[in-house]
CSV table of C-alpha atoms and ligand atoms in Angstrom, one decimal:
chain,number,residue,atom,x,y,z
A,18,MET,CA,5.8,-20.9,0.8
A,19,LEU,CA,4.7,-17.3,1.4
A,20,VAL,CA,2.3,-16.6,4.3
A,21,VAL,CA,0.5,-13.3,4.2
A,22,LEU,CA,-1.1,-12.1,7.5
A,23,GLY,CA,-3.2,-9.0,6.8
A,24,SER,CA,-6.2,-7.0,5.5
A,25,ILE,CA,-8.8,-7.8,2.9
A,26,ASN,CA,-11.3,-5.2,1.8
A,27,ALA,CA,-14.2,-4.5,-0.6
A,28,ASP,CA,-13.1,-1.5,-2.6
A,29,LEU,CA,-15.8,0.9,-3.8
A,30,VAL,CA,-14.1,2.6,-6.7
A,31,LEU,CA,-15.4,6.0,-8.0
A,32,GLU,CA,-13.8,7.5,-11.1
A,33,VAL,CA,-13.8,11.3,-10.7
A,34,GLU,CA,-12.7,14.3,-12.8
A,35,GLY,CA,-10.7,15.6,-9.9
A,36,LEU,CA,-10.0,14.5,-6.3
A,37,PRO,CA,-12.0,16.4,-3.7
A,38,ARG,CA,-10.4,18.9,-1.4
A,39,PRO,CA,-11.4,19.1,2.3
A,40,GLY,CA,-15.0,20.3,2.4
A,41,GLU,CA,-15.7,19.8,-1.3
A,42,THR,CA,-18.4,17.5,-2.8
A,43,VAL,CA,-17.5,15.8,-6.1
A,44,LEU,CA,-20.0,14.0,-8.3
A,45,CYS,CA,-19.3,11.1,-10.6
A,46,PRO,CA,-21.6,8.9,-12.7
A,47,GLY,CA,-21.2,5.6,-10.7
A,48,TRP,CA,-19.1,3.2,-8.7
A,49,ARG,CA,-17.9,-0.3,-9.0
A,50,LEU,CA,-16.9,-3.0,-6.5
A,51,ALA,CA,-13.3,-4.3,-6.7
A,52,HIS,CA,-11.2,-6.7,-4.6
A,53,GLY,CA,-8.8,-4.9,-2.3
A,54,GLY,CA,-7.0,-4.7,1.0
A,55,LYS,CA,-3.3,-4.3,1.1
A,56,GLY,CA,-2.7,-7.8,2.5
A,57,ALA,CA,-5.0,-9.5,0.1
A,58,ASN,CA,-3.7,-7.5,-2.9
A,59,GLN,CA,-0.1,-8.5,-2.0
A,60,ALA,CA,-1.1,-12.1,-1.6
A,61,ALA,CA,-2.9,-12.1,-5.0
A,62,ALA,CA,0.1,-10.4,-6.7
A,63,ALA,CA,2.4,-13.1,-5.4
A,64,ALA,CA,0.2,-16.0,-6.3
A,65,LYS,CA,-0.3,-14.7,-9.9
A,66,LEU,CA,3.5,-14.7,-10.2
A,67,GLY,CA,3.8,-18.3,-9.3
A,68,ALA,CA,4.5,-18.3,-5.5
A,69,ARG,CA,2.6,-20.7,-3.2
A,70,VAL,CA,0.6,-18.3,-1.0
A,71,ARG,CA,-1.5,-18.7,2.1
A,72,PHE,CA,-3.6,-15.8,3.3
A,73,LEU,CA,-4.6,-15.3,7.0
A,74,GLY,CA,-7.2,-12.7,7.6
A,75,ARG,CA,-10.8,-12.0,8.6
A,76,ILE,CA,-14.1,-11.3,6.8
A,77,GLY,CA,-17.5,-10.3,8.2
A,78,PRO,CA,-21.0,-11.9,8.2
A,79,ASP,CA,-22.1,-9.8,5.2
A,80,PRO,CA,-22.6,-10.3,1.5
A,81,TRP,CA,-19.1,-9.0,0.8
A,82,GLY,CA,-17.4,-11.8,2.8
A,83,PRO,CA,-17.9,-14.7,0.3
A,84,VAL,CA,-17.2,-12.4,-2.6
A,85,LEU,CA,-13.9,-11.4,-1.1
A,86,ARG,CA,-13.0,-15.0,-0.3
A,87,GLU,CA,-13.8,-16.2,-3.9
A,88,GLY,CA,-11.9,-13.3,-5.4
A,89,LEU,CA,-8.7,-14.1,-3.5
A,90,ALA,CA,-9.1,-17.9,-4.2
A,91,ALA,CA,-9.5,-17.1,-7.9
A,92,ALA,CA,-6.1,-15.5,-7.9
A,93,GLY,CA,-4.6,-18.8,-6.7
A,94,VAL,CA,-4.3,-18.0,-3.0
A,95,ASP,CA,-5.0,-20.6,-0.3
A,96,VAL,CA,-7.8,-19.0,1.7
A,97,ASP,CA,-8.4,-21.7,4.3
A,98,GLY,CA,-7.0,-19.3,6.9
A,99,LEU,CA,-9.6,-16.6,6.2
A,100,ALA,CA,-11.7,-16.7,9.4
A,101,PRO,CA,-15.0,-15.1,10.4
A,102,SER,CA,-15.4,-11.9,12.4
A,103,PRO,CA,-18.6,-10.4,13.9
A,104,ARG,CA,-17.7,-7.0,12.4
A,105,PRO,CA,-18.5,-5.9,8.8
A,106,SER,CA,-15.9,-6.9,6.2
A,107,GLY,CA,-13.2,-4.3,5.6
A,108,THR,CA,-14.4,-1.7,3.1
A,109,ALA,CA,-12.5,1.1,1.3
A,110,VAL,CA,-13.9,4.0,-0.7
A,111,ILE,CA,-11.4,4.9,-3.4
A,112,ALA,CA,-11.7,8.0,-5.7
A,113,VAL,CA,-9.5,7.8,-8.8
A,114,GLU,CA,-8.9,10.8,-11.1
A,115,ARG,CA,-7.9,10.9,-14.8
A,116,SER,CA,-4.2,11.2,-14.0
A,117,GLY,CA,-4.4,7.8,-12.1
A,118,GLU,CA,-3.9,9.5,-8.7
A,119,ASN,CA,-6.2,8.3,-6.0
A,120,LEU,CA,-7.6,9.1,-2.5
A,121,ILE,CA,-8.5,6.2,-0.2
A,122,LEU,CA,-10.6,5.9,3.0
A,123,VAL,CA,-10.6,2.5,4.8
A,124,ALA,CA,-13.2,1.2,7.3
A,125,SER,CA,-11.2,-1.6,8.9
A,126,GLY,CA,-14.1,-3.6,10.3
A,127,ALA,CA,-13.2,-7.3,10.4
A,128,ASN,CA,-9.5,-6.6,9.8
A,129,LEU,CA,-9.4,-5.4,13.4
A,130,ASP,CA,-10.0,-8.9,14.6
A,131,VAL,CA,-7.1,-10.6,12.8
A,132,SER,CA,-5.3,-12.4,15.7
A,133,LEU,CA,-1.9,-14.0,16.4
A,134,ASP,CA,-3.4,-17.5,16.9
A,135,GLN,CA,-4.2,-17.5,13.2
A,136,LEU,CA,-0.5,-18.2,12.7
A,137,ASP,CA,-0.9,-21.6,14.5
A,138,GLY,CA,-0.3,-24.4,12.0
A,139,ALA,CA,0.7,-22.0,9.2
A,140,GLY,CA,3.9,-23.9,8.8
A,141,LEU,CA,6.3,-21.0,9.2
A,142,GLY,CA,10.0,-22.0,9.5
A,143,PRO,CA,13.2,-22.0,7.5
A,144,GLY,CA,12.5,-21.7,3.7
A,145,THR,CA,9.2,-19.9,4.2
A,146,THR,CA,8.3,-16.2,4.3
A,147,LEU,CA,5.9,-14.2,6.4
A,148,LEU,CA,4.6,-10.9,4.8
A,149,CYS,CA,2.8,-8.3,6.8
A,150,GLN,CA,1.4,-4.8,6.2
A,151,ASN,CA,0.0,-2.2,8.6
A,152,GLU,CA,-3.8,-2.5,8.1
A,153,ILE,CA,-4.4,-4.9,11.1
A,154,PRO,CA,-3.7,-4.1,14.7
A,155,LEU,CA,0.0,-3.3,15.1
A,156,PRO,CA,0.6,-5.6,18.1
A,157,VAL,CA,-0.6,-8.6,16.1
A,158,THR,CA,1.7,-7.7,13.2
A,159,LEU,CA,4.7,-7.3,15.5
A,160,GLY,CA,3.9,-10.4,17.4
A,161,ALA,CA,3.6,-12.4,14.2
A,162,LEU,CA,6.9,-11.1,12.8
A,163,GLY,CA,8.6,-12.0,16.1
A,164,ARG,CA,7.2,-15.5,16.0
A,165,ALA,CA,8.1,-16.1,12.4
A,166,HIS,CA,11.6,-14.7,12.9
A,167,ALA,CA,12.2,-16.9,15.9
A,168,ALA,CA,11.0,-19.9,13.9
A,169,GLY,CA,13.6,-19.1,11.2
A,170,ALA,CA,11.3,-17.8,8.5
A,171,ARG,CA,12.1,-14.8,6.3
A,172,THR,CA,10.1,-11.8,7.6
A,173,ILE,CA,8.9,-8.9,5.4
A,174,LEU,CA,7.1,-5.8,6.7
A,175,ASN,CA,5.5,-3.3,4.4
A,176,LEU,CA,4.7,-0.5,6.8
A,177,ALA,CA,1.7,0.8,4.8
A,178,PRO,CA,-0.2,2.9,5.8
A,179,ALA,CA,2.5,4.8,7.7
A,180,SER,CA,2.9,4.7,11.4
A,181,GLU,CA,5.6,5.1,14.0
A,182,LEU,CA,6.9,1.9,15.6
A,183,PRO,CA,7.9,1.1,19.2
A,184,SER,CA,11.7,0.8,19.7
A,185,GLY,CA,13.1,-2.5,18.7
A,186,ALA,CA,10.1,-3.4,16.5
A,187,LEU,CA,12.3,-3.8,13.4
A,188,ASP,CA,14.6,-6.3,15.1
A,189,SER,CA,12.4,-9.2,13.8
A,190,VAL,CA,12.2,-7.8,10.3
A,191,ASP,CA,14.5,-9.1,7.6
A,192,LEU,CA,13.1,-6.8,4.8
A,193,LEU,CA,11.3,-3.5,5.4
A,194,VAL,CA,9.5,-2.0,2.4
A,195,VAL,CA,8.3,1.6,2.7
A,196,ASN,CA,7.6,4.6,0.4
A,197,GLU,CA,9.1,8.0,1.1
A,198,HIS,CA,6.2,9.2,3.3
A,199,GLU,CA,6.4,6.0,5.4
A,200,ALA,CA,10.2,6.3,5.7
A,201,ALA,CA,9.8,9.9,6.8
A,202,THR,CA,7.3,8.9,9.5
A,203,LEU,CA,9.7,6.3,10.8
A,204,LEU,CA,12.7,8.6,10.7
A,205,GLY,CA,10.9,11.7,12.1
A,206,GLY,CA,11.3,13.7,8.9
A,207,PRO,CA,12.3,13.5,5.3
A,208,ARG,CA,15.8,12.5,4.1
A,209,GLU,CA,17.4,12.0,0.7
A,210,ALA,CA,16.3,8.6,-0.6
A,211,GLU,CA,19.6,6.6,-0.3
A,212,ALA,CA,20.2,8.0,3.1
A,213,ALA,CA,16.7,7.2,4.3
A,214,ALA,CA,17.0,3.6,3.2
A,215,ALA,CA,20.5,3.3,4.8
A,216,ALA,CA,19.1,4.6,8.1
A,217,LEU,CA,16.3,2.1,8.1
A,218,ALA,CA,18.5,-0.9,7.1
A,219,GLY,CA,20.4,-2.8,9.7
A,220,PRO,CA,23.3,-5.3,10.0
A,221,ALA,CA,20.9,-8.1,9.0
A,222,ARG,CA,18.0,-6.1,7.6
A,223,THR,CA,17.4,-4.8,4.1
A,224,CYS,CA,15.3,-1.7,3.5
A,225,VAL,CA,13.6,-1.2,0.1
A,226,LEU,CA,12.3,2.3,-0.6
A,227,THR,CA,9.7,2.7,-3.3
A,228,LEU,CA,9.9,6.0,-5.2
A,229,GLY,CA,6.8,6.0,-7.5
A,230,ARG,CA,7.8,7.2,-11.0
A,231,ALA,CA,11.5,7.1,-10.0
A,232,GLY,CA,11.5,3.4,-9.3
A,233,ALA,CA,12.9,1.9,-6.2
A,234,LEU,CA,16.1,1.3,-4.3
A,235,ALA,CA,17.4,-1.2,-1.7
A,236,VAL,CA,20.0,-1.0,1.0
A,237,GLY,CA,21.1,-4.2,2.6
A,238,PRO,CA,24.0,-6.1,4.1
A,239,ASP,CA,25.4,-6.6,0.5
A,240,GLY,CA,25.2,-2.9,-0.5
A,241,GLY,CA,22.8,-0.7,-2.4
A,242,TRP,CA,20.8,-1.3,-5.6
A,243,ARG,CA,18.6,1.0,-7.6
A,244,VAL,CA,16.0,0.1,-10.3
A,245,PRO,CA,13.9,2.5,-12.5
A,246,ALA,CA,10.1,2.4,-12.9
A,247,LEU,CA,8.6,0.9,-16.0
A,248,PRO,CA,7.8,3.7,-18.6
A,249,ILE,CA,3.9,3.6,-18.6
A,250,ARG,CA,0.9,5.8,-19.0
A,251,PRO,CA,-0.9,5.2,-15.6
A,252,VAL,CA,-4.6,4.5,-15.6
A,253,ASP,CA,-4.9,3.8,-11.9
A,254,THR,CA,-2.1,3.7,-9.4
A,255,THR,CA,-4.3,2.1,-6.6
A,256,GLY,CA,-2.5,-0.9,-5.3
A,257,ALA,CA,0.7,-0.4,-7.3
A,258,GLY,CA,2.7,-0.5,-4.1
A,259,ASP,CA,0.9,-3.7,-3.1
A,260,THR,CA,1.8,-5.4,-6.4
A,261,PHE,CA,5.4,-4.3,-5.9
A,262,VAL,CA,5.5,-5.7,-2.4
A,263,GLY,CA,3.7,-9.0,-3.3
A,264,ALA,CA,6.0,-9.4,-6.3
A,265,LEU,CA,9.2,-8.7,-4.3
A,266,ALA,CA,8.1,-11.2,-1.7
A,267,ALA,CA,7.1,-13.8,-4.3
A,268,PHE,CA,10.4,-13.6,-6.2
A,269,LEU,CA,12.5,-13.8,-3.1
A,270,ASP,CA,10.5,-16.7,-1.8
A,271,LEU,CA,11.0,-18.4,-5.2
A,272,GLY,CA,14.8,-18.0,-4.7
A,273,LEU,CA,15.8,-15.0,-6.8
A,274,ALA,CA,18.6,-12.7,-5.6
A,275,LEU,CA,17.5,-9.2,-4.3
A,276,PRO,CA,18.5,-7.1,-7.4
A,277,ASP,CA,16.6,-9.6,-9.7
A,278,ALA,CA,13.6,-9.6,-7.5
A,279,LEU,CA,13.6,-5.8,-7.2
A,280,ALA,CA,13.7,-5.3,-11.0
A,281,ARG,CA,10.8,-7.7,-11.5
A,282,ALA,CA,8.8,-6.1,-8.7
A,283,SER,CA,9.2,-2.7,-10.4
A,284,VAL,CA,8.0,-4.1,-13.7
A,285,ALA,CA,5.0,-5.8,-12.0
A,286,ALA,CA,4.0,-2.6,-10.3
A,287,GLY,CA,4.2,-0.7,-13.5
A,288,LEU,CA,2.0,-3.2,-15.3
A,289,ALA,CA,-0.6,-3.0,-12.5
A,290,CYS,CA,-1.0,0.7,-13.1
A,291,GLU,CA,-2.2,0.1,-16.7
A,292,ARG,CA,-5.7,-1.2,-15.6
A,293,LEU,CA,-8.3,0.3,-13.2
A,294,GLY,CA,-8.5,-1.4,-9.8
A,295,ALA,CA,-5.9,-2.7,-7.3
A,296,ARG,CA,-5.8,-6.2,-8.7
A,297,GLU,CA,-7.1,-6.2,-12.3
A,298,GLY,CA,-3.8,-5.3,-13.7
A,299,GLN,CA,-1.6,-7.6,-11.7
A,300,PRO,CA,0.6,-9.5,-14.1
A,301,GLU,CA,1.6,-13.2,-14.5
A,302,ARG,CA,5.3,-14.0,-14.6
A,303,ALA,CA,5.5,-14.2,-18.4
A,304,ALA,CA,4.2,-10.6,-18.7
A,305,VAL,CA,6.9,-9.4,-16.3
A,306,GLU,CA,9.7,-11.2,-18.0
A,307,ALA,CA,8.5,-9.9,-21.4
A,308,ARG,CA,8.9,-6.2,-20.2
A,309,LEU,CA,12.0,-6.6,-18.0
A,310,GLY,CA,14.3,-5.5,-20.9
A,311,GLU,CA,12.7,-2.0,-20.8
A,312,LEU,CA,14.2,-1.4,-17.3
A,313,GLY,CA,17.9,-2.2,-17.9
A,314,PRO,CA,19.9,-4.0,-15.2
A,315,PRO,CA,19.7,-3.0,-11.5
A,316,VAL,CA,22.5,-0.5,-10.7
A,317,PRO,CA,24.6,-0.8,-7.6
A,318,PHE,CA,25.5,2.2,-5.5
A,319,ALA,CA,27.7,3.0,-2.6
A,320,VAL,CA,25.7,3.2,0.6
A,321,PRO,CA,26.0,6.6,2.3
A,322,ARG,CA,27.8,6.2,5.6
A,323,GLY,CA,26.7,7.5,9.0
A,324,SER,CA,23.0,7.7,8.0
B,17,RIB,O1,-3.2,-0.2,-1.4
B,17,RIB,C1,-4.5,-0.2,-1.9
B,17,RIB,C2,-5.5,-0.7,-1.0
B,17,RIB,O2,-5.5,0.1,0.2
B,17,RIB,C3,-6.9,-0.8,-1.5
B,17,RIB,O3,-7.2,-2.0,-2.1
B,17,RIB,C4,-7.7,-0.5,-0.2
B,17,RIB,O4,-8.6,-1.6,0.1
B,17,RIB,C5,-6.7,-0.2,0.9
B,17,RIB,O5,-6.5,-1.3,1.7
């Protein structure tokens, strides 16, 4: 079982000719509502791939709340742990340009009220996984990872959006997933990809570094692995990282080895970019397996020493 403790948002998506620069006003014909939030996106991705998923989060007393709940339930996620908050539901404004690149602003709202006691009765222990992101208060995330780790569950942290961490915060993390910007924030500056992942891995911790069009790599106790990205023409990259993380967590929770899970997560993330919206393009397992051959097998590499 996979437990996701995290954010859920209403995404207001605007398709624009070009993303605005600071101080610029950009017009577009309209907007549409989509299901979002990094936590909920990851939970939905994992459930669509066949994992048993429980989501723990908060929604506000507004019309978005029931819509967000129903959207996540429709993806196959257990939403009994979605609790009320007096603040408005989390909301994101997302501008997407023709190239598929995006710009995202998030009003956290109800996500700020996600609390550690929501883990009570979640059933975390050996054979289960806790997955967290960085869109709820950091002390809650770190407290949850600590509790899950102590209970014997696998713990996964996707540190998105980027932030620094207090010292020792990664001690309770079995798998850290970051992109290059998030890795640079943690390391105090940019490094070559394999060296960055090696620096963030630990004796019992794996670091997965996502590299956008260049795929992803992992460094863990058993060495290093690299997988390419799926060759695609992106329509919208919003939530591609969330699909990657949700898929990785799902496949590990389902018992796949890290290189196999990594390759499938890369395929799932690519497929998610072929549709507009953070969740609309999230694939089912059969679609991932059907495109896996386009990637080639994961490639091992020697982990740089002294990183
Ligand atoms: O990663 C994409 C997500 O970031 C969007 O769905 C938005 O809600 C923000 O949380």
